[in-house]
């Protein structure tokens, strides 16, 4: 049965409590983990409908349910060796001011080789969104 | 069998959209892909070596092909990047050898060996394999 519980704090059986804001804003609003070596192979997701490979090292993550706005925080990791070699992994952008693809419905990921500077696909790529 | 949604992107290349399974693929098609996108079996996409030329893929009808000229440029860029990396590594080794020289003969030998090493940088197994 659908419904709403209104509360300021939540508490467990041992008496430990936390403000409801922690539960609301402290929980991830989306995540995805995939192997990005070639066509993406999805390992797990929450609130992510698809991952689009748009170029080597460039991936667009599409949300199942849109975010309330585009002011969310994104954490991106890659399981390969890019950071060790001075590569870049983060939000996809071709502008110094505007992250490409950041909207309420999708966000871009970019992985760059530290040696060539070119886009490079990454194994075990992950993205988490907080809002 | 994995299904993929493919379409021509703004760069003239091909974008490949893989549903996570949270929504039916037809819903993903209408929600996450532009008009004209199509659903294909991913086994029909270029495989093996051709899959590494993703940025050279082009969509014609429902078939993805590899543009040979774009693929050549990608391969050349990969080769050049590796060659520069290898030459820089050998240059540093040469400088270290010169730095450690204790006589004119050592110095000359290190320099000669360094020149030869840098000149043959593109014959490493890694570069030959490209």
CSV table of C-alpha atoms in Angstrom, one decimal:
chain,number,residue,atom,x,y,z
A,1,UNK,CA,0.0,0.0,0.0
A,2,UNK,CA,1.5,3.3,-1.0
A,3,UNK,CA,1.9,5.9,1.7
A,4,UNK,CA,4.2,8.4,3.3
A,5,UNK,CA,5.8,8.3,6.8
A,6,UNK,CA,6.7,11.8,8.1
A,7,UNK,CA,9.4,11.9,10.7
A,8,UNK,CA,12.3,14.1,11.8
A,9,UNK,CA,14.5,11.2,13.1
A,10,UNK,CA,14.8,7.5,12.7
A,11,UNK,CA,16.0,5.1,15.5
A,12,UNK,CA,17.0,1.5,15.6
A,13,UNK,CA,16.2,-1.0,18.4
A,14,UNK,CA,19.4,-0.1,20.2
A,15,UNK,CA,18.5,3.5,20.5
A,16,UNK,CA,20.8,4.8,17.8
A,17,UNK,CA,19.2,7.6,15.9
A,18,UNK,CA,19.9,9.9,13.0
A,19,UNK,CA,18.2,12.9,11.5
A,20,UNK,CA,15.9,11.9,8.6
A,21,UNK,CA,18.0,14.3,6.4
A,22,UNK,CA,20.9,11.9,6.7
A,23,UNK,CA,18.7,9.1,5.2
A,24,UNK,CA,17.3,11.3,2.5
A,25,UNK,CA,20.4,13.2,1.4
A,26,UNK,CA,23.0,10.6,2.5
A,27,UNK,CA,21.7,7.8,0.3
A,28,UNK,CA,22.8,7.4,-3.3
A,29,UNK,CA,20.2,8.4,-5.8
A,30,UNK,CA,21.8,6.3,-8.6
A,31,UNK,CA,24.7,4.1,-9.3
A,32,UNK,CA,26.0,1.9,-12.1
A,33,UNK,CA,29.0,-0.4,-12.4
A,34,UNK,CA,30.0,-1.7,-15.8
A,35,UNK,CA,32.8,-3.1,-17.8
A,36,UNK,CA,33.6,-0.4,-20.4
A,37,UNK,CA,36.1,-2.4,-22.4
A,38,UNK,CA,34.2,-2.4,-25.7
A,39,UNK,CA,30.5,-2.5,-25.7
A,40,UNK,CA,29.5,-1.8,-22.0
A,41,UNK,CA,28.6,-4.9,-20.0
A,42,UNK,CA,26.4,-3.9,-17.0
A,43,UNK,CA,27.4,-5.5,-13.7
A,44,UNK,CA,24.9,-3.7,-11.5
A,45,UNK,CA,22.8,-0.5,-11.3
A,46,UNK,CA,20.2,1.4,-9.4
A,47,UNK,CA,18.1,4.1,-11.0
A,48,UNK,CA,20.1,3.8,-14.3
A,49,UNK,CA,18.2,2.8,-17.4
A,50,UNK,CA,21.1,2.5,-19.7
A,51,UNK,CA,24.7,3.3,-20.5
A,52,UNK,CA,25.6,4.8,-23.9
A,53,UNK,CA,29.1,4.5,-25.3
A,54,UNK,CA,29.5,7.6,-27.4
A,55,UNK,CA,33.2,7.4,-28.2
A,56,UNK,CA,36.3,5.7,-26.9
A,57,UNK,CA,36.3,6.5,-23.2
A,58,UNK,CA,33.1,8.5,-23.3
A,59,UNK,CA,30.0,7.1,-21.7
A,60,UNK,CA,26.6,8.7,-21.0
A,61,UNK,CA,24.7,7.3,-18.0
A,62,UNK,CA,20.9,7.7,-18.4
A,63,UNK,CA,18.7,7.8,-15.2
A,64,UNK,CA,15.6,5.7,-14.9
A,65,UNK,CA,13.9,8.4,-12.9
A,66,UNK,CA,15.0,12.0,-13.4
A,67,UNK,CA,16.8,13.9,-10.7
A,68,UNK,CA,15.0,16.8,-9.1
A,69,UNK,CA,17.6,19.1,-10.6
A,70,UNK,CA,21.1,19.0,-12.1
A,71,UNK,CA,22.9,20.1,-8.9
A,72,UNK,CA,23.8,16.6,-7.8
A,73,UNK,CA,27.2,15.4,-6.9
A,74,UNK,CA,28.9,12.6,-9.0
A,75,UNK,CA,31.6,10.2,-8.0
A,76,UNK,CA,33.4,8.3,-10.8
A,77,UNK,CA,35.9,5.6,-10.5
A,78,UNK,CA,37.7,3.3,-13.0
A,79,UNK,CA,39.2,0.0,-12.3
A,80,UNK,CA,42.0,0.2,-14.8
A,81,UNK,CA,45.4,1.9,-14.6
A,82,UNK,CA,44.5,5.4,-15.9
A,83,UNK,CA,45.1,7.3,-12.7
A,84,UNK,CA,48.4,5.6,-12.1
A,85,UNK,CA,49.7,6.8,-15.4
A,86,UNK,CA,48.4,10.3,-14.9
A,87,UNK,CA,45.2,9.9,-16.8
A,88,UNK,CA,41.9,11.5,-16.1
A,89,UNK,CA,38.6,10.1,-15.1
A,90,UNK,CA,35.7,12.2,-14.3
A,91,UNK,CA,32.7,14.0,-15.7
A,92,UNK,CA,32.7,14.3,-19.5
A,93,UNK,CA,33.3,17.8,-20.6
A,94,UNK,CA,34.7,19.6,-23.7
A,95,UNK,CA,34.3,23.0,-22.1
A,96,UNK,CA,36.0,24.7,-19.2
A,97,UNK,CA,32.7,25.7,-17.7
A,98,UNK,CA,30.0,23.3,-18.7
A,99,UNK,CA,30.0,19.6,-18.1
A,100,UNK,CA,28.5,18.0,-21.2
A,101,UNK,CA,25.5,15.8,-20.8
A,102,UNK,CA,24.8,16.9,-17.2
A,103,UNK,CA,21.1,17.2,-16.9
A,104,UNK,CA,18.3,15.8,-14.7
A,105,UNK,CA,18.1,12.8,-17.0
A,106,UNK,CA,21.8,11.9,-17.8
A,107,UNK,CA,25.4,12.6,-17.0
A,108,UNK,CA,28.6,11.9,-18.9
A,109,UNK,CA,31.7,10.0,-17.9
A,110,UNK,CA,35.1,10.4,-19.5
A,111,UNK,CA,38.3,8.3,-19.2
A,112,UNK,CA,41.5,9.6,-20.7
A,113,UNK,CA,44.9,8.0,-21.2
A,114,UNK,CA,47.7,9.6,-19.2
A,115,UNK,CA,50.2,8.9,-22.0
A,116,UNK,CA,48.4,9.8,-25.2
A,117,UNK,CA,45.8,12.1,-23.9
A,118,UNK,CA,43.2,10.3,-26.0
A,119,UNK,CA,40.0,8.7,-24.7
A,120,UNK,CA,40.5,5.3,-23.3
A,121,UNK,CA,38.0,2.7,-22.3
A,122,UNK,CA,38.0,1.5,-18.8
A,123,UNK,CA,37.3,-1.8,-17.1
A,124,UNK,CA,35.0,-1.8,-14.0
A,125,UNK,CA,33.8,1.8,-14.4
A,126,UNK,CA,31.5,3.0,-11.7
A,127,UNK,CA,29.4,6.1,-11.1
A,128,UNK,CA,27.5,7.1,-8.0
A,129,UNK,CA,25.1,10.1,-7.7
A,130,UNK,CA,24.2,11.9,-4.5
A,131,UNK,CA,21.6,14.6,-4.2
B,1,UNK,CA,22.1,-12.6,-26.5
B,2,UNK,CA,22.4,-9.0,-25.6
B,3,UNK,CA,20.5,-6.4,-27.4
B,4,UNK,CA,21.8,-2.9,-28.0
B,5,UNK,CA,20.4,0.3,-29.2
B,6,UNK,CA,22.5,2.1,-31.9
B,7,UNK,CA,22.3,5.4,-33.6
B,8,UNK,CA,24.5,7.9,-35.4
B,9,UNK,CA,25.8,10.5,-33.0
B,10,UNK,CA,26.6,14.2,-33.4
B,11,UNK,CA,30.2,13.4,-34.4
B,12,UNK,CA,29.0,11.1,-37.3
B,13,UNK,CA,30.1,8.1,-35.4
B,14,UNK,CA,28.0,5.4,-33.8
B,15,UNK,CA,26.7,5.4,-30.2
B,16,UNK,CA,25.9,2.1,-28.6
B,17,UNK,CA,23.3,2.2,-25.8
B,18,UNK,CA,23.1,-0.8,-23.4
B,19,UNK,CA,20.0,-1.1,-21.2
B,20,UNK,CA,20.7,-2.1,-17.6
B,21,UNK,CA,17.5,-4.1,-17.4
B,22,UNK,CA,15.6,-1.7,-15.1
B,23,UNK,CA,13.3,-0.9,-18.0
B,24,UNK,CA,12.2,-2.8,-21.1
B,25,UNK,CA,14.4,-2.1,-24.1
B,26,UNK,CA,11.6,-0.5,-26.0
B,27,UNK,CA,11.1,2.0,-23.2
B,28,UNK,CA,14.8,2.7,-23.1
B,29,UNK,CA,14.7,3.2,-26.9
B,30,UNK,CA,12.1,5.9,-26.7
B,31,UNK,CA,13.6,7.5,-23.5
B,32,UNK,CA,17.4,7.4,-23.9
B,33,UNK,CA,17.9,7.4,-27.7
B,34,UNK,CA,17.1,9.9,-30.5
B,35,UNK,CA,14.6,9.3,-33.2
B,36,UNK,CA,15.9,6.9,-35.8
B,37,UNK,CA,17.8,4.7,-33.3
B,38,UNK,CA,17.4,1.0,-33.8
B,39,UNK,CA,17.6,-2.2,-31.7
B,40,UNK,CA,20.2,-4.8,-32.8
B,41,UNK,CA,21.8,-7.9,-31.4
B,42,UNK,CA,25.2,-6.9,-30.2
B,43,UNK,CA,26.8,-9.8,-31.9
B,44,UNK,CA,26.1,-8.0,-35.2
B,45,UNK,CA,28.4,-5.2,-34.1
B,46,UNK,CA,32.1,-5.2,-35.3
B,47,UNK,CA,34.0,-7.8,-33.2
B,48,UNK,CA,37.6,-8.6,-32.4
B,49,UNK,CA,40.2,-6.1,-33.7
B,50,UNK,CA,37.5,-4.0,-35.4
B,51,UNK,CA,35.9,-3.3,-32.0
B,52,UNK,CA,39.0,-1.3,-31.0
B,53,UNK,CA,38.3,1.1,-33.8
B,54,UNK,CA,35.0,2.3,-32.2
B,55,UNK,CA,35.6,5.9,-33.2
B,56,UNK,CA,35.8,4.7,-36.9
B,57,UNK,CA,32.4,3.0,-36.8
B,58,UNK,CA,29.7,4.2,-39.2
B,59,UNK,CA,26.0,3.3,-39.4
B,60,UNK,CA,24.5,2.5,-42.7
B,61,UNK,CA,20.9,1.3,-42.5
B,62,UNK,CA,21.1,-1.3,-39.7
B,63,UNK,CA,24.7,-2.3,-40.4
B,64,UNK,CA,27.8,-0.9,-38.6
B,65,UNK,CA,30.9,-0.8,-40.7
B,66,UNK,CA,34.5,0.4,-40.0
B,67,UNK,CA,35.6,3.4,-42.0
B,68,UNK,CA,39.1,2.4,-43.2
B,69,UNK,CA,40.5,6.0,-43.4
B,70,UNK,CA,39.4,6.8,-39.8
B,71,UNK,CA,40.8,3.4,-38.6
B,72,UNK,CA,44.1,4.2,-40.2
B,73,UNK,CA,44.3,7.6,-38.4
B,74,UNK,CA,43.4,5.9,-35.1
B,75,UNK,CA,46.2,3.3,-35.6
B,76,UNK,CA,48.7,5.9,-36.5
B,77,UNK,CA,47.9,8.0,-33.4
B,78,UNK,CA,48.2,4.9,-31.2
B,79,UNK,CA,51.6,4.1,-32.8
B,80,UNK,CA,52.9,7.7,-32.4
B,81,UNK,CA,51.8,7.9,-28.8
B,82,UNK,CA,53.6,4.6,-28.0
B,83,UNK,CA,56.7,5.6,-30.0
B,84,UNK,CA,57.0,8.9,-28.1
B,85,UNK,CA,56.6,7.1,-24.8
B,86,UNK,CA,59.2,4.5,-25.6
B,87,UNK,CA,61.7,7.1,-27.0
B,88,UNK,CA,61.3,9.3,-23.9
B,89,UNK,CA,62.0,6.2,-21.7
B,90,UNK,CA,65.1,5.4,-23.6
B,91,UNK,CA,66.2,9.1,-23.6
B,92,UNK,CA,66.0,9.1,-19.8
B,93,UNK,CA,68.1,5.8,-19.7
B,94,UNK,CA,70.7,7.4,-21.9
B,95,UNK,CA,70.9,10.5,-19.8
B,96,UNK,CA,71.4,8.3,-16.7
B,97,UNK,CA,74.1,6.4,-18.4
B,98,UNK,CA,75.9,9.7,-19.4
B,99,UNK,CA,75.5,11.0,-15.9
B,100,UNK,CA,77.2,7.9,-14.4
B,101,UNK,CA,80.1,8.0,-16.9
B,102,UNK,CA,83.5,8.1,-15.1
B,103,UNK,CA,85.7,8.6,-18.2
B,104,UNK,CA,85.6,9.9,-21.7
B,105,UNK,CA,85.4,6.4,-23.0
B,106,UNK,CA,82.4,5.7,-20.7
B,107,UNK,CA,80.8,8.9,-21.9
B,108,UNK,CA,81.2,8.1,-25.6
B,109,UNK,CA,80.0,4.5,-25.1
B,110,UNK,CA,76.9,5.7,-23.2
B,111,UNK,CA,76.1,8.3,-25.9
B,112,UNK,CA,76.6,5.8,-28.7
B,113,UNK,CA,74.5,3.2,-27.0
B,114,UNK,CA,71.8,5.8,-26.2
B,115,UNK,CA,71.6,6.9,-29.8
B,116,UNK,CA,71.2,3.4,-31.0
B,117,UNK,CA,68.6,2.6,-28.4
B,118,UNK,CA,66.5,5.7,-29.2
B,119,UNK,CA,66.8,5.1,-32.9
B,120,UNK,CA,65.4,1.6,-32.5
B,121,UNK,CA,62.5,2.6,-30.2
B,122,UNK,CA,59.9,1.7,-32.8
B,123,UNK,CA,61.1,-1.9,-33.0
B,124,UNK,CA,60.0,-2.9,-29.5
B,125,UNK,CA,57.6,-5.8,-29.4
B,126,UNK,CA,54.8,-3.6,-28.1
B,127,UNK,CA,55.1,-1.2,-31.1
B,128,UNK,CA,55.6,-4.0,-33.6
B,129,UNK,CA,52.3,-5.5,-32.3
B,130,UNK,CA,50.3,-2.3,-33.1
